[in-house]
Short mmCIF file of C-alpha atoms in Angstrom, two decimals:
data_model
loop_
_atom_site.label_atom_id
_atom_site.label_comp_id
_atom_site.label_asym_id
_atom_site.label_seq_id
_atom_site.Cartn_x
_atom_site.Cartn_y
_atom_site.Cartn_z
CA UNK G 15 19.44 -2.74 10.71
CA UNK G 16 17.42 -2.47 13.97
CA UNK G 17 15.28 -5.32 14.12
CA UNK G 18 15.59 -8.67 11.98
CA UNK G 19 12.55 -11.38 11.01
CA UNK G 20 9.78 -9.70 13.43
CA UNK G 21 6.27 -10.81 12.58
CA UNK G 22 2.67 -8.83 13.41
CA UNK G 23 0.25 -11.06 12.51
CA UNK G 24 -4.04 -10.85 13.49
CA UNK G 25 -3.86 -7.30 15.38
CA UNK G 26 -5.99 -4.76 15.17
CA UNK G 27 -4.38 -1.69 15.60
CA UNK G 28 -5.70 2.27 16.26
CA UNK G 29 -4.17 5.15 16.07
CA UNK G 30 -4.04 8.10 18.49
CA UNK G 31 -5.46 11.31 16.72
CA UNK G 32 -1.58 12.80 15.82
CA UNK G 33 -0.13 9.12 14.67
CA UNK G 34 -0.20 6.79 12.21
CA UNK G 35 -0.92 2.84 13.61
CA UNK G 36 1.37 0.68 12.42
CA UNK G 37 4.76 1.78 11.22
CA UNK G 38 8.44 -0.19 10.42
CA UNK G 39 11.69 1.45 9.63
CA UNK G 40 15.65 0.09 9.04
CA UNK G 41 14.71 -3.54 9.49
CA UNK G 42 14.89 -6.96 7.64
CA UNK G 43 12.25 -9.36 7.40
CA UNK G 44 9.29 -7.36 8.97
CA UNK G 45 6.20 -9.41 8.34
CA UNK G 46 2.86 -7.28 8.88
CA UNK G 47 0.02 -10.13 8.17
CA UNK G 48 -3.67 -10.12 8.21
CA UNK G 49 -4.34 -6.68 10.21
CA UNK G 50 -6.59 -4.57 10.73
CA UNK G 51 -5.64 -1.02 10.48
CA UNK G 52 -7.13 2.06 11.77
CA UNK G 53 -6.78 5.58 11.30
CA UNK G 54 -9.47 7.90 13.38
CA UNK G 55 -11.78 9.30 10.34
CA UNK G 56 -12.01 12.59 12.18
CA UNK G 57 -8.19 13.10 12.56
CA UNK G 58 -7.42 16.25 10.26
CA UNK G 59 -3.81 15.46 10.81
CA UNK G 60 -2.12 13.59 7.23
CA UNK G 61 -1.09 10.46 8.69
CA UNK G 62 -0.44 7.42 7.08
CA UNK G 63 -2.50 3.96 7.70
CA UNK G 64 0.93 1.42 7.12
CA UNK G 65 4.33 2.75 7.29
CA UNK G 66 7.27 0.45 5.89
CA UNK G 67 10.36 2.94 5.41
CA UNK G 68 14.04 1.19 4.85
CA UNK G 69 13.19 -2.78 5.27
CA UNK G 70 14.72 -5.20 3.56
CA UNK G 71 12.34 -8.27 2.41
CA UNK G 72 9.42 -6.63 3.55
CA UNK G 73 6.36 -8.84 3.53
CA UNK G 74 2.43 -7.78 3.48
CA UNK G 75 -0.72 -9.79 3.28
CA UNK G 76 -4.20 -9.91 3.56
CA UNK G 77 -4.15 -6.40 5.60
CA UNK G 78 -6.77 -4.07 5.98
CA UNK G 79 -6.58 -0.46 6.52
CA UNK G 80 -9.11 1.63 7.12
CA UNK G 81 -9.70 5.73 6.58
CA UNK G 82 -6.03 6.71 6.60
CA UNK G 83 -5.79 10.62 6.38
CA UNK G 84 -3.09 10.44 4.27
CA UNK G 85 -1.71 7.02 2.30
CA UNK G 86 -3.34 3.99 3.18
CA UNK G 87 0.03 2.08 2.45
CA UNK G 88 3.68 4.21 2.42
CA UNK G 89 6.44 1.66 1.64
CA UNK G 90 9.83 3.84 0.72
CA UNK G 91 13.44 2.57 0.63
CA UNK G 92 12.91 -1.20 0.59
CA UNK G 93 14.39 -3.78 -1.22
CA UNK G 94 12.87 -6.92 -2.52
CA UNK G 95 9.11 -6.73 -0.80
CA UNK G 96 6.46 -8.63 -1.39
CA UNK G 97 3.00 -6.76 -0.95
CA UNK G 98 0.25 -9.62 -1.50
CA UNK G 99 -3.35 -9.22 -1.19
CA UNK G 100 -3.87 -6.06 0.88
CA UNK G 101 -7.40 -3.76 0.94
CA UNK G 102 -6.94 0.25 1.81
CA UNK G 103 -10.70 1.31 2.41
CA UNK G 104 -10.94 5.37 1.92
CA UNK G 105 -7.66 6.61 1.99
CA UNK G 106 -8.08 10.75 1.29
CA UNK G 107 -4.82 11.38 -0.31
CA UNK G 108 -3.60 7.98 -1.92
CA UNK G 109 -4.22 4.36 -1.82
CA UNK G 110 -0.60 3.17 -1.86
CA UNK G 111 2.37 5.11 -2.81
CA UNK G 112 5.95 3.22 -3.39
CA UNK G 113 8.84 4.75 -3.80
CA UNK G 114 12.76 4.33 -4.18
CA UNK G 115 13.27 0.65 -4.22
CA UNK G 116 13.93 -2.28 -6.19
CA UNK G 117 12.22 -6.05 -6.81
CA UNK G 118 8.86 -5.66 -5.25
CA UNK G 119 5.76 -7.59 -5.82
CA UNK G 120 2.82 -5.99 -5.50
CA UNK G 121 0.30 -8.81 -5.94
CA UNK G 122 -3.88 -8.33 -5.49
CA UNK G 123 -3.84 -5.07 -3.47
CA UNK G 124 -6.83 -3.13 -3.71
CA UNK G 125 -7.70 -0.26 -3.24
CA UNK G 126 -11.49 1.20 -2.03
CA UNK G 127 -13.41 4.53 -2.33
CA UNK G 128 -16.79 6.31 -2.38
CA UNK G 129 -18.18 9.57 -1.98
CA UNK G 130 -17.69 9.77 1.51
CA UNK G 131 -14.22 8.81 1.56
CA UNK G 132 -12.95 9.57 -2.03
CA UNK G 133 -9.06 9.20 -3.14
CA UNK G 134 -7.18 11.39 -5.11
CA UNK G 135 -4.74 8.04 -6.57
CA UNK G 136 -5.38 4.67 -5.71
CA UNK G 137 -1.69 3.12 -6.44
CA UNK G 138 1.38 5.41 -7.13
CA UNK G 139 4.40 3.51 -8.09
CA UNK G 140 7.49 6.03 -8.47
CA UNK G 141 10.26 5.87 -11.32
CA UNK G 142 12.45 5.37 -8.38
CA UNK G 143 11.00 2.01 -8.04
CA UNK G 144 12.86 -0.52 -10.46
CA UNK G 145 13.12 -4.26 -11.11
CA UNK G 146 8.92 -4.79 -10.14
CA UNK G 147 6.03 -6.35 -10.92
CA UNK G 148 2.56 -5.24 -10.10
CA UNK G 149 -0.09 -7.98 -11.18
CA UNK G 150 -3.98 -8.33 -10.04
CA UNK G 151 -4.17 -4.67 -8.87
CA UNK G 152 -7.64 -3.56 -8.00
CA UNK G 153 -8.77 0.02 -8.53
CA UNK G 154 -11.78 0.59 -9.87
CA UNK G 155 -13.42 3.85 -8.31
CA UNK G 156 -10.27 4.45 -6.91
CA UNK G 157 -8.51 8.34 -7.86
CA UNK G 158 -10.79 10.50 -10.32
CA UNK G 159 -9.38 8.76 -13.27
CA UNK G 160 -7.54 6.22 -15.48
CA UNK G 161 -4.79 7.89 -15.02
CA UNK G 162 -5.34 8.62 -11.09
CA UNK G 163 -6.06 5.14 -10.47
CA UNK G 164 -2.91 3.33 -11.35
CA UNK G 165 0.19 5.47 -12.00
CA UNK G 166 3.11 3.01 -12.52
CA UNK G 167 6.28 4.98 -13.40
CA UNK G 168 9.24 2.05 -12.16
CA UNK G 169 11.60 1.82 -14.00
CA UNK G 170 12.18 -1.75 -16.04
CA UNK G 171 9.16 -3.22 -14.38
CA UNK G 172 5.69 -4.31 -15.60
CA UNK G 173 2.30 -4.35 -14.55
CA UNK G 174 -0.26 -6.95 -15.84
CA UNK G 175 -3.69 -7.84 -15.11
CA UNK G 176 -4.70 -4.83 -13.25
CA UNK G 177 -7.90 -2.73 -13.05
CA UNK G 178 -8.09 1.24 -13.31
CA UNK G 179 -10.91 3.55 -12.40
CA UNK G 180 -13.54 2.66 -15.08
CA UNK G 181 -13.31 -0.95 -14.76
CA UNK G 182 -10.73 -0.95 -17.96
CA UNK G 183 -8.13 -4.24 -17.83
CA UNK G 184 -4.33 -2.21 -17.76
CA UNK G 185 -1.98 -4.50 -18.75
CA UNK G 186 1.70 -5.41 -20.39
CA UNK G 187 2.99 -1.51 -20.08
CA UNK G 188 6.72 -1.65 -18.81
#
């Protein structure tokens, strides 16, 4: 562990054309709070808006980010994170994508597209992601479909009270 119980809280943060903005690796207790995230809309290189890669306890809330090239949110490796009320506006490839970790909360993130700025998946939880909950997920319009908009694979975890592409309530599927 590099860095322990660091807080970024009521930035807002730009990236250069070849970077993501706002990125946190082998840490504990990284806080990112109310941001505001940029990625530059004309970058064609795939970066990502919010990195978290390796944290323990991670913590997110009420963050925006803004035209990511790649994943508005990347969160891999991390163990028992709380992700709480977060907006990704026009993320190309996906909203949010978790992957290999264990007791997260994902909690009222949502996730925004239109024609301009379409996404191919709004949320992508990986089977590699166990012992979760995702509740209150917004992603209507987000991906091309139901099954774009929210794809939940983690392993003995449930998601409840969440909204997929056509407005359609998913809920209670472990």
């Amino acid at each position: 562990v590099l860095s322990v119980d660091v807080l970024v809280e009521n930035n807002t943060l730009r990236a250069p054309l070849d970077k993501g903005p706002a990125n946190s690796a082998y840490a504990e207790n990284v806080r990112w709070v109310n941001n505001r995230i940029y990625s530059d809309p004309l970058n064609t290189v795939l970066v990502s808006g919010l990195g978290i890669t390796a944290v323990t306890k991670p913590f997110t809330q009420r963050n925006t980010i803004y035209d990511a090239r790649r994943y508005g949110v990347v969160v891999a490796g991390c163990s028992d994170g709380r992700f709480v009320d977060d907006i990704i506006e026009g993320a190309t490839v996906e909203g949010a994508r978790y992957s290999h970790g264990k007791g997260a909360i994902f909690r009222g993130i949502a996730v925004r597209s239109d024609d301009k700025r379409p996404s191919g998946v709004g949320v992508q939880v990986f089977s590699t992601v166990t012992n979760s909950l995702m509740t209150g997920v917004m992603c209507e319009g987000a991906g091309v479909s139901n099954a774009t908009s929210i794809q939940f694979l983690a392993t003995g975890s449930r998601i409840i009270d969440s909204v997929q592409f056509d407005g359609a309530f998913r809920t209670n599927t472990a």
